[in-house]
CSV table of C-alpha atoms and ligand atoms in Angstrom, one decimal:
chain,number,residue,atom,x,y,z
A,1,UNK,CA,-22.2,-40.2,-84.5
A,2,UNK,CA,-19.6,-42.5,-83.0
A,3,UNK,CA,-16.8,-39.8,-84.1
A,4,UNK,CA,-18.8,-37.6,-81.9
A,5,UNK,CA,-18.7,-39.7,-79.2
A,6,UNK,CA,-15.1,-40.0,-79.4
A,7,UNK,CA,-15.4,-36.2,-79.1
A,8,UNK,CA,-16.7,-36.4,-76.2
A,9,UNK,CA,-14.8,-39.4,-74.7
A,10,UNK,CA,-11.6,-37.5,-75.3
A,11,UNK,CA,-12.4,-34.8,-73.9
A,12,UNK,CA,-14.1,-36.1,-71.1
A,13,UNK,CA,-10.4,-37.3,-70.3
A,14,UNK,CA,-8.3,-34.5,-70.7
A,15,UNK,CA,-10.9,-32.6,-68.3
A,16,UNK,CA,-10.3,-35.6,-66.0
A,17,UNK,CA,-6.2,-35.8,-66.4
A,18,UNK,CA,-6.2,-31.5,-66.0
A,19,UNK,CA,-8.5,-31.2,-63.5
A,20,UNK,CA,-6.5,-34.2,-61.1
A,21,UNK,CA,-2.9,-32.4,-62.5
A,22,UNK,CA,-4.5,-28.8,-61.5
A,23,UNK,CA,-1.9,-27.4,-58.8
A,24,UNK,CA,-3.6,-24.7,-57.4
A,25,UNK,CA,-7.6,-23.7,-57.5
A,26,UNK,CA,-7.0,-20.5,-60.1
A,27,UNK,CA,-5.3,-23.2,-62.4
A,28,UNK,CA,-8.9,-25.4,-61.4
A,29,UNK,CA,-11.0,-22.6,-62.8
A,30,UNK,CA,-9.2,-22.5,-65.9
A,31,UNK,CA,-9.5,-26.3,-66.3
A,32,UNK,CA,-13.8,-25.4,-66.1
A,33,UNK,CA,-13.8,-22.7,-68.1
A,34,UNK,CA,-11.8,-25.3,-71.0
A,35,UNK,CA,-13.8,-28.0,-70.1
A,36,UNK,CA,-17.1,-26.6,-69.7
A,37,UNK,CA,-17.0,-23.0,-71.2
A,38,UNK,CA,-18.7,-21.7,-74.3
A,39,UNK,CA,-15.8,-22.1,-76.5
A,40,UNK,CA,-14.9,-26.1,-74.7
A,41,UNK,CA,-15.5,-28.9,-77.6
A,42,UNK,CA,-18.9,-30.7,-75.8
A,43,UNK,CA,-20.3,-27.1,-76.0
A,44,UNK,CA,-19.6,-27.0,-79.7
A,45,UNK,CA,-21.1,-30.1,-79.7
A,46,UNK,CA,-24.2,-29.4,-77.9
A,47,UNK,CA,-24.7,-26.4,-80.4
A,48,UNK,CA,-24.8,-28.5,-83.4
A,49,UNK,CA,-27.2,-30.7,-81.8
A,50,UNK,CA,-30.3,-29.1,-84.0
A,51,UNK,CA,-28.9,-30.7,-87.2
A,52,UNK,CA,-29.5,-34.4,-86.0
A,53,UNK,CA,-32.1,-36.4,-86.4
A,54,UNK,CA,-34.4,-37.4,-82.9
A,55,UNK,CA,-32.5,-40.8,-82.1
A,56,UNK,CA,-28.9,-38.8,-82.3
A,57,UNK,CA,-30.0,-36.0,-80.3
A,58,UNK,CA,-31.2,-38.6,-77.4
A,59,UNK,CA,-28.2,-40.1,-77.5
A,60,UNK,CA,-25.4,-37.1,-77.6
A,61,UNK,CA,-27.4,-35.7,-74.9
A,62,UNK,CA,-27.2,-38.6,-73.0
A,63,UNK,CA,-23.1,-39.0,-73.6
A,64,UNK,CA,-23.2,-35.4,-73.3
A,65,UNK,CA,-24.9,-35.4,-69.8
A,66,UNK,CA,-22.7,-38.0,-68.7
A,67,UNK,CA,-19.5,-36.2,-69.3
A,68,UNK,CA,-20.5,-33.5,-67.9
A,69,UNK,CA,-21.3,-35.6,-64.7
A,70,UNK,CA,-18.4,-36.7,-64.1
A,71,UNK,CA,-16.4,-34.1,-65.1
A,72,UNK,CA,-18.2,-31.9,-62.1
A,73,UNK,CA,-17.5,-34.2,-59.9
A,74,UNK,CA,-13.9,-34.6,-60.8
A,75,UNK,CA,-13.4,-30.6,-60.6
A,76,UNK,CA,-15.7,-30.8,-56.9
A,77,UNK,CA,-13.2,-33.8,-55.8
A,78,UNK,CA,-9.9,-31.8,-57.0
A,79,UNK,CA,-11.6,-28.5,-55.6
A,80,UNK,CA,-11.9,-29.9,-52.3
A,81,UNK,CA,-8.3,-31.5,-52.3
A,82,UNK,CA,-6.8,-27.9,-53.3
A,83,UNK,CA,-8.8,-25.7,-50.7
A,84,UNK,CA,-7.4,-28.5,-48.1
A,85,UNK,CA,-4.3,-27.6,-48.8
A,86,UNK,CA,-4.2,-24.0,-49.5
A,87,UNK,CA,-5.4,-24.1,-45.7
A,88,UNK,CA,-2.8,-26.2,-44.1
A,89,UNK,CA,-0.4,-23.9,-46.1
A,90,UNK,CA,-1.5,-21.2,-44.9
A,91,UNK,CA,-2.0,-22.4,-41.1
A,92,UNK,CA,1.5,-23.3,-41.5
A,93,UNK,CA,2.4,-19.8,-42.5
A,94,UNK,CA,0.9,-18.0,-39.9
A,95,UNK,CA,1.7,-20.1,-36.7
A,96,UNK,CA,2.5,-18.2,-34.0
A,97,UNK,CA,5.3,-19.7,-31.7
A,98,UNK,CA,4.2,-18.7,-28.7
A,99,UNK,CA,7.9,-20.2,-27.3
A,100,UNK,CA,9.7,-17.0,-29.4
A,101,UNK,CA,11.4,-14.8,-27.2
A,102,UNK,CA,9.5,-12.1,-27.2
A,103,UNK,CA,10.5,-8.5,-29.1
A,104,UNK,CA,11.3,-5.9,-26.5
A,105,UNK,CA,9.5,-2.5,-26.8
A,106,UNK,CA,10.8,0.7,-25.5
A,107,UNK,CA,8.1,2.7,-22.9
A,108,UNK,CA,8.8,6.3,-22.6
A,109,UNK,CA,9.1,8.1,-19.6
A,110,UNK,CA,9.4,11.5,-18.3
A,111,UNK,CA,12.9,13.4,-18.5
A,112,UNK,CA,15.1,12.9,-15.4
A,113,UNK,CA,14.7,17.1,-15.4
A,114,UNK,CA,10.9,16.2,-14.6
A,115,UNK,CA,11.2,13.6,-12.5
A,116,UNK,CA,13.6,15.3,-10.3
A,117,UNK,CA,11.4,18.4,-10.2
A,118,UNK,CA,8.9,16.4,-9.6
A,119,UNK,CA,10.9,14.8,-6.6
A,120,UNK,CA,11.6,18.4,-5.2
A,121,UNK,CA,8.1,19.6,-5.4
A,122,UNK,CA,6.8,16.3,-3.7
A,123,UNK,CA,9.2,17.6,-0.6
A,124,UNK,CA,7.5,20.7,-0.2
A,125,UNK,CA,3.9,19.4,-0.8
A,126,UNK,CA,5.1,17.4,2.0
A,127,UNK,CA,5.2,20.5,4.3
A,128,UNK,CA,2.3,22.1,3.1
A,129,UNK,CA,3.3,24.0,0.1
A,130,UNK,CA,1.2,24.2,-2.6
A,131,UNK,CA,2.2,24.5,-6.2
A,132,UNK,CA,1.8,27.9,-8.4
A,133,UNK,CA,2.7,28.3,-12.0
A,134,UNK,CA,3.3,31.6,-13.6
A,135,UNK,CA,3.8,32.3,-17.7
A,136,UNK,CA,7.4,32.2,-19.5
A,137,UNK,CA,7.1,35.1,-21.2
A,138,UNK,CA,6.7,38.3,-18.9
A,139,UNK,CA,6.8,42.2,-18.0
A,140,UNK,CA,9.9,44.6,-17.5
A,141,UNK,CA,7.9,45.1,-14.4
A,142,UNK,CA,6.7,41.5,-12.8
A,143,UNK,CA,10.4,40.2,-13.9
A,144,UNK,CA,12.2,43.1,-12.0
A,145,UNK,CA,10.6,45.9,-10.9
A,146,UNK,CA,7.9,44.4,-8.2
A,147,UNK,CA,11.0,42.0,-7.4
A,148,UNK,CA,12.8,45.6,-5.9
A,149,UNK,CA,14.9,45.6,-9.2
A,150,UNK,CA,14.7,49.6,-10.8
A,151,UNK,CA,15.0,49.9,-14.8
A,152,UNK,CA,19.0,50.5,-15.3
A,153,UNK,CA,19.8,48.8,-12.0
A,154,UNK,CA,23.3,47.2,-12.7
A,155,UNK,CA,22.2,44.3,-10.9
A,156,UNK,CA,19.7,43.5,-14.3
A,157,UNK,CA,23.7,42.7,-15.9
A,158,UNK,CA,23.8,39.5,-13.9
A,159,UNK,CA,21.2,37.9,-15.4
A,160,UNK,CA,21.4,38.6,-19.3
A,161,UNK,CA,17.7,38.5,-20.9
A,162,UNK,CA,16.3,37.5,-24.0
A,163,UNK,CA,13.6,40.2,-25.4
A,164,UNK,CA,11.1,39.3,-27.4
A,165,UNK,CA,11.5,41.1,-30.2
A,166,UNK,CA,9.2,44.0,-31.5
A,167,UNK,CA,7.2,44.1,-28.0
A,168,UNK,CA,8.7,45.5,-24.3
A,169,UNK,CA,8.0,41.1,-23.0
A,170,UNK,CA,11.4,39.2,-22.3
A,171,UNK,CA,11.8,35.4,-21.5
A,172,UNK,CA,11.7,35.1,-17.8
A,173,UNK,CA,15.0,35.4,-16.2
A,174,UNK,CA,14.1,33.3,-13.2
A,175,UNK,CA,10.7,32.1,-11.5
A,176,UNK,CA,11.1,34.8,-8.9
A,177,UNK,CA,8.1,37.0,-11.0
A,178,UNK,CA,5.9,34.5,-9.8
A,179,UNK,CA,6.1,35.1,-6.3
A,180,UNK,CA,4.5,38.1,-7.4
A,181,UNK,CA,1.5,36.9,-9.2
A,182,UNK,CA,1.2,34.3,-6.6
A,183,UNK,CA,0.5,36.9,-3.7
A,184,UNK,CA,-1.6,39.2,-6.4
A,185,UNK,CA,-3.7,36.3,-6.7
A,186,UNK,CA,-4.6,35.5,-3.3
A,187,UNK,CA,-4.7,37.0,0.5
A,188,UNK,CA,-1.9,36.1,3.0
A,189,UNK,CA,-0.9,34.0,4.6
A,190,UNK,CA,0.6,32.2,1.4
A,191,UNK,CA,3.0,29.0,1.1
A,192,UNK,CA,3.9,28.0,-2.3
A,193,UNK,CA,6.5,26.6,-4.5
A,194,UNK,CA,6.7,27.4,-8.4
A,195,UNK,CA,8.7,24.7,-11.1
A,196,UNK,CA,9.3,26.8,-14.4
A,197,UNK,CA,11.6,26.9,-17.5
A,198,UNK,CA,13.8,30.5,-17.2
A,199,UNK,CA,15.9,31.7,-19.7
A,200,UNK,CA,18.4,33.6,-20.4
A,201,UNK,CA,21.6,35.2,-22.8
A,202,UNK,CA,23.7,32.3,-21.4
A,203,UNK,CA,26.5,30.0,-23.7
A,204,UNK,CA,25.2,26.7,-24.3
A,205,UNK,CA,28.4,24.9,-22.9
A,206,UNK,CA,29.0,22.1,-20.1
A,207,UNK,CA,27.8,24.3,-17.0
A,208,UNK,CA,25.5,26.6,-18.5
A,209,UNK,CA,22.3,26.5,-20.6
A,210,UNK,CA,20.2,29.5,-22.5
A,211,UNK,CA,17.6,27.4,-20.8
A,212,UNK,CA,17.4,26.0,-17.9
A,213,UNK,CA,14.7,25.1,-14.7
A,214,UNK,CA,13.8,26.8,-11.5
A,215,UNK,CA,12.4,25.8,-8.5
A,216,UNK,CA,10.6,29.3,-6.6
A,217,UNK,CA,9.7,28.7,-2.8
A,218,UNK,CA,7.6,31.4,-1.0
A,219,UNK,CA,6.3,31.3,2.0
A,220,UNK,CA,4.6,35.0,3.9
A,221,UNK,CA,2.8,34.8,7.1
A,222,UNK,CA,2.6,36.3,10.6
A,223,UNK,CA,5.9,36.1,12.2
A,224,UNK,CA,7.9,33.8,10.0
A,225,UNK,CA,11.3,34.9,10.1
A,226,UNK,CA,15.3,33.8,8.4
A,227,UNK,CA,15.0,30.5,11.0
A,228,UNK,CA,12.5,29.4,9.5
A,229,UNK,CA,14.0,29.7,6.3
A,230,UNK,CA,16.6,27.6,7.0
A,231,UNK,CA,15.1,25.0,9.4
A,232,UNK,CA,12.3,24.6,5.9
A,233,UNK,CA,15.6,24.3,3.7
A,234,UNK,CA,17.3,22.1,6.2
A,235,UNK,CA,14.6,19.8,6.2
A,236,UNK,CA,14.2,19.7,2.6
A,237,UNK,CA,17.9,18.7,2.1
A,238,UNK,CA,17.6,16.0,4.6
A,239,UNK,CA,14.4,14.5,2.1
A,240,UNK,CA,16.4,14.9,-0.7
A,241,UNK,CA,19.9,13.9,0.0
A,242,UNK,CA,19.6,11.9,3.3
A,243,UNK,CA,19.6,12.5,6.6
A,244,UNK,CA,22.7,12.6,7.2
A,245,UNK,CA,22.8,16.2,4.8
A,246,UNK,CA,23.8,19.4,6.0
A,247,UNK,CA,23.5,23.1,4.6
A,248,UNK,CA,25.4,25.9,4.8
A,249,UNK,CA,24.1,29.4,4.3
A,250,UNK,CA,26.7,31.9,2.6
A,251,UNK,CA,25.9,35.7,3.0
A,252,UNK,CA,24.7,36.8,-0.5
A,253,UNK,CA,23.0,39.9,-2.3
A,254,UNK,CA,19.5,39.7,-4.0
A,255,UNK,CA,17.6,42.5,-4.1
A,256,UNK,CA,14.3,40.7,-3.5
A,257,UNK,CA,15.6,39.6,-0.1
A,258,UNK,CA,17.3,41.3,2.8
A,259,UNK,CA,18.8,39.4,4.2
A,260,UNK,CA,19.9,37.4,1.8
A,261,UNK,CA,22.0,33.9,1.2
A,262,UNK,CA,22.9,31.1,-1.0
A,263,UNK,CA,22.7,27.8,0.1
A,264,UNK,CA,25.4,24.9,-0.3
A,265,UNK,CA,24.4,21.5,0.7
A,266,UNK,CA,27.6,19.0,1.2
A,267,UNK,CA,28.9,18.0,-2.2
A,268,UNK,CA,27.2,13.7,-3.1
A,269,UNK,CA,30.5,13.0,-4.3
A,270,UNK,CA,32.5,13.2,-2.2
A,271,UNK,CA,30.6,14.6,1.5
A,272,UNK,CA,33.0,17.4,2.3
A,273,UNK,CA,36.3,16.3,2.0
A,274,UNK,CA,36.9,18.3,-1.4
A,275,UNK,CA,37.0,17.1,-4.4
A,276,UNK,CA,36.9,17.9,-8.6
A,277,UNK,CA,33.0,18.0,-8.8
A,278,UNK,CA,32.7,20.7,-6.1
A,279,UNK,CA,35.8,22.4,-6.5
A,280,UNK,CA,37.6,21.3,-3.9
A,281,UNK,CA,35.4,22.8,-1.5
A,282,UNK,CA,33.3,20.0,-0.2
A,283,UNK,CA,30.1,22.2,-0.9
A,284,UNK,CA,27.5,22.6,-4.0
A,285,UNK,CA,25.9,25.6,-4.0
A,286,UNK,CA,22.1,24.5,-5.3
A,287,UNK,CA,20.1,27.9,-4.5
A,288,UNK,CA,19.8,31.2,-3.1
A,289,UNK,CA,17.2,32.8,-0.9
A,290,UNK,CA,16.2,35.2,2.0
A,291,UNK,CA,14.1,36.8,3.9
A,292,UNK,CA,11.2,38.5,1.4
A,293,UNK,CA,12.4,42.3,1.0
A,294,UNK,CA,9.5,44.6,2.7
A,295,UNK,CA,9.5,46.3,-1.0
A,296,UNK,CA,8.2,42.9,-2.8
A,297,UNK,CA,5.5,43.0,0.1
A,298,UNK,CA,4.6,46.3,-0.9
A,299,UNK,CA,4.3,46.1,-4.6
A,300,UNK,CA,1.3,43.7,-4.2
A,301,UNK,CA,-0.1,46.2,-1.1
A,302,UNK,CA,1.0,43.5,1.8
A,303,UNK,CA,1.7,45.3,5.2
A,304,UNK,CA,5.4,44.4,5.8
A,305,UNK,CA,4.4,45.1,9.4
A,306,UNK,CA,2.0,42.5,9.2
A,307,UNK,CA,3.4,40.3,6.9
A,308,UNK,CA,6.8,38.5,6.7
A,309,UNK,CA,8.4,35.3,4.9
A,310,UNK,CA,11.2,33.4,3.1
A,311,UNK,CA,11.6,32.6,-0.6
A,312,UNK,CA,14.2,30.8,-2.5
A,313,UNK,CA,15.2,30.0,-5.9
A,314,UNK,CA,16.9,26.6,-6.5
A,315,UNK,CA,18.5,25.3,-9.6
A,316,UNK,CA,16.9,21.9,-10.8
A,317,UNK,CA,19.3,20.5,-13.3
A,318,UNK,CA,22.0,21.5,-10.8
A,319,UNK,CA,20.6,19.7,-8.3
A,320,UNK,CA,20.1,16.8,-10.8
A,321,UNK,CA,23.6,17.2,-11.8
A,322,UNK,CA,25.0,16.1,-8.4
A,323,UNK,CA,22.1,13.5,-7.6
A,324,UNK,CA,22.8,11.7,-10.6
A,325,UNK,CA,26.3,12.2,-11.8
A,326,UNK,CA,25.7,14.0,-14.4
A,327,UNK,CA,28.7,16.0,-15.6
A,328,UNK,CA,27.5,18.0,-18.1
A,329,UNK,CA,24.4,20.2,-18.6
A,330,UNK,CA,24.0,19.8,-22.1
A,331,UNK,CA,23.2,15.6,-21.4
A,332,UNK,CA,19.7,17.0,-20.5
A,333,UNK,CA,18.9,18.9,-23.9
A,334,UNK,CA,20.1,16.4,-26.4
A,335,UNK,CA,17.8,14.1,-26.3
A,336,UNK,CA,20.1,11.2,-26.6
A,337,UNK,CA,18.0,8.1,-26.2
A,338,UNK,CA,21.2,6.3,-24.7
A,339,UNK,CA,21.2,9.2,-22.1
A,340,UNK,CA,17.7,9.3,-21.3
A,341,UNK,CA,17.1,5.9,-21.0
A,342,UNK,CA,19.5,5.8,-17.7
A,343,UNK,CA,16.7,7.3,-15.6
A,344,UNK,CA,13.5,5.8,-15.0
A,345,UNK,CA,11.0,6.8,-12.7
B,1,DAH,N1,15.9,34.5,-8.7
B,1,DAH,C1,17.3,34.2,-8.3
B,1,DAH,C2,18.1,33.8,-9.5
B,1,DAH,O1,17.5,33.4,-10.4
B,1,DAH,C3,17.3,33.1,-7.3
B,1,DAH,C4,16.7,33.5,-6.0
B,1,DAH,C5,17.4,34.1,-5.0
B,1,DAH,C6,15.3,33.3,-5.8
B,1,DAH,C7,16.9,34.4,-3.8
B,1,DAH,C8,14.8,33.7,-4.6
B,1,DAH,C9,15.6,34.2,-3.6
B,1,DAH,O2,13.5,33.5,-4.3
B,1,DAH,O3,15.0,34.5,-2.4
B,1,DAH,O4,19.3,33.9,-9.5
C-alpha cells in the first residue's frame, strides 16, 4: 500500500519535472504519453487494482485521481507556455520589414522593331491611312507577277527568295504583294499602309538580315499623282524626324512603279554634312516608291484611266537604325536583354 503510493508520488514528480523541462510541444506529447499512456507506471497501477481489498481500492484511486489532476494541469500550464512561444517565434520569423528596399522586377516591353513600326504606322493613320495585313508566305504570282514582275525576269535576281520547299509558295520578298490583295479586297479609292516581316536569301551580317520588316504605303484614287507622293512622304519625314527634315527623291527602277524613286531623308547623325554613318553623303536612303504602274492597276481589273496613286516600301529597322543609333542589324535579333532593355516605349 504505502510502497504503492510511493509509486505514484514518484512518478507524479518526474511527470511534473518532464513536463516543466519539455522544450518544445512534440517533446510535451511524449512527456503524456509516459506519464499517462497505457504502458506509464499509474496505469500499471490502476490495472492491478482488482486484487485489493475495498479500503485499498478507495484509497489508490483517490492518490491515483490526484496525480492525475495535477499532472493535467502541469502538461495544460507547460502546453500553454510552449504554444506561446512557438508563436512569438514564428511572428518573429516572418516579419515583414516594410522599411526593405524593395526587389526590382523587370516589365517587358515590346521590341524597339515594334515600337518603331508602330511609330511609323501611327504617322500614316494620322493622314488617313488605314492599316492592311497580308500572309508571309505567298504565290509566284501575288509576290511578282501582279506586281508587273514576269517569271525569268532578271529583275527577280535582286531580291533572292527563299522557297518553301516541296510546294511552288516562297517567303515574301517584300510587302509589296499586299498592295495587291489590299485592292482585290475592296473598291477604289484605297489608302493603306501594310507592316510585315519579308524575307529573303540575304547574309546575316551587320547591314543585312535573312529577315527583316517592311513598311508598304498605297494610296489609288482619282487624280493623285508623283506630288502627292512626295508632299505625303515629306510630311511623314517631318513627323518622324522633325520638322526641320528634308527628303530627297533619287530616280530609281521598280517595275511596280513608273516613275519610280528612292527616298533619302538627311542623315540623324550628322544632318548633311557627311559623315561615317551615311557614307559621307549626308543622306540615308530609308525607302523606295513611285507612281503605281498602270499594269498593277490592271491585274486587279482597276481602270488606269480612272484610277491612279503612289506606293512605297520603307525599311523599318533601317529607319530604326538611324533613329536610335543603332549600328548593327543583328542588335535587333539577338535578343540581348542588355540591348533590349535600352528602348522603352
Ligand atoms: N518592294 C520594294 C523592295 O522591297 C520596295 C518598294 C519600292 C515598294 C517601290 C514600293 C515601291 O511600294 O513603290 O525593294
Amino acid at each position: 500500500m504505502t510502497e504503492t503510493a510511493s509509486l505514484i508520488a514518484e512518478a507524479t514528480r518526474t511527470a511534473l519535472d518532464e513536463a516543466r523541462a519539455a522544450a518544445t510541444l512534440a517533446d510535451l506529447r511524449e512527456v503524456r504519453v509516459r506519464a499517462l499512456g497505457r504502458k506509464a507506471p499509474m496505469s500499471r497501477v490502476r490495472a492491478q487494482m482488482g486484487s485489493l481489498s475495498e479500503d485499498e481500492r478507495r484509497e489508490i484511486g483517490r492518490l491515483l485521481n490526484e496525480a492525475r489532476g495535477m499532472i493535467e494541469s502541469a502538461l495544460a500550464a507547460r502546453e500553454g507556455e510552449l504554444a506561446a512561444r512557438e508563436q512569438e517565434e514564428t511572428l518573429a520569423r516572418d516579419r515583414i520589414d516594410v522599411s526593405a528596399p524593395g526587389r526590382r522586377r523587370d516589365v517587358g516591353h515590346p521590341h524597339p522593331l515594334t515600337l518603331m513600326a508602330d511609330r511609323i504606322v501611327d504617322i500614316f493613320i494620322g493622314m488617313g491611312f488605314r492599316v492592311a495585313e497580308g500572309p508571309e508566305v505567298e504565290t509566284d504570282w501575288y509576290n511578282f507577277q501582279a506586281l508587273n514582275i514576269p517569271p525569268d525576269h532578271p529583275a527577280r535576281s535582286m531580291q533572292d527568295t527563299m522557297h518553301v520547299e516541296g510546294t511552288d509558295l516562297l517567303m515574301r520578298t517584300h510587302t509589296s504583294p499586299v498592295q495587291v490583295r489590299a485592292m482585290q479586297a475592296q473598291d477604289p479609292p484605297i489608302y493603306v499602309v501594310v507592316p510585315g516581316r519579308v524575307y529573303r536569301r540575304d547574309p546575316f551580317d551587320a547591314t543585312h538580315s535573312p529577315v527583316f520588316q517592311q513598311i508598304e504605303g498605297l494610296a489609288v484614287d482619282k487624280g493623285l499623282s508623283f506630288a502627292d507622293l512626295k508632299g505625303t512622304l515629306a510630311a511623314f519625314a517631318r513627323e518622324m524626324f522633325g520638322p526641320r527634315q528634308r527628303v530627297r527623291f533619287r530616280p530609281s527602277y521598280f517595275q511596280f512603279t513608273e516613275p519610280s524613286a528612292e527616298v533619302d531623308v538627311l542623315c540623324m547623325n550628322c544632318e548633311g554634312a557627311g559623315c561615317s554613318a551615311c557614307g559621307r553623303s549626308g543622306w540615308i536612303e530609308i525607302m523606295g516608291a513611285g507612281s503605281v504602274h498602270p499594269n498593277v492597276l490592271k491585274a486587279v481589273g482597276w481602270d488606269p484611266e480612272v484610277w491612279s496613286g503612289f506606293a512605297f516600301g520603307l525599311g523599318v529597322e533601317r529607319v530604326a537604325m538611324r533613329a536610335l543609333g543603332v549600328r548593327d542589324i543583328r542588335w535587333f535579333y539577338e535578343n540581348d536583354q542588355r540591348f533590349l532593355a535600352g528602348f522603352h516605349a
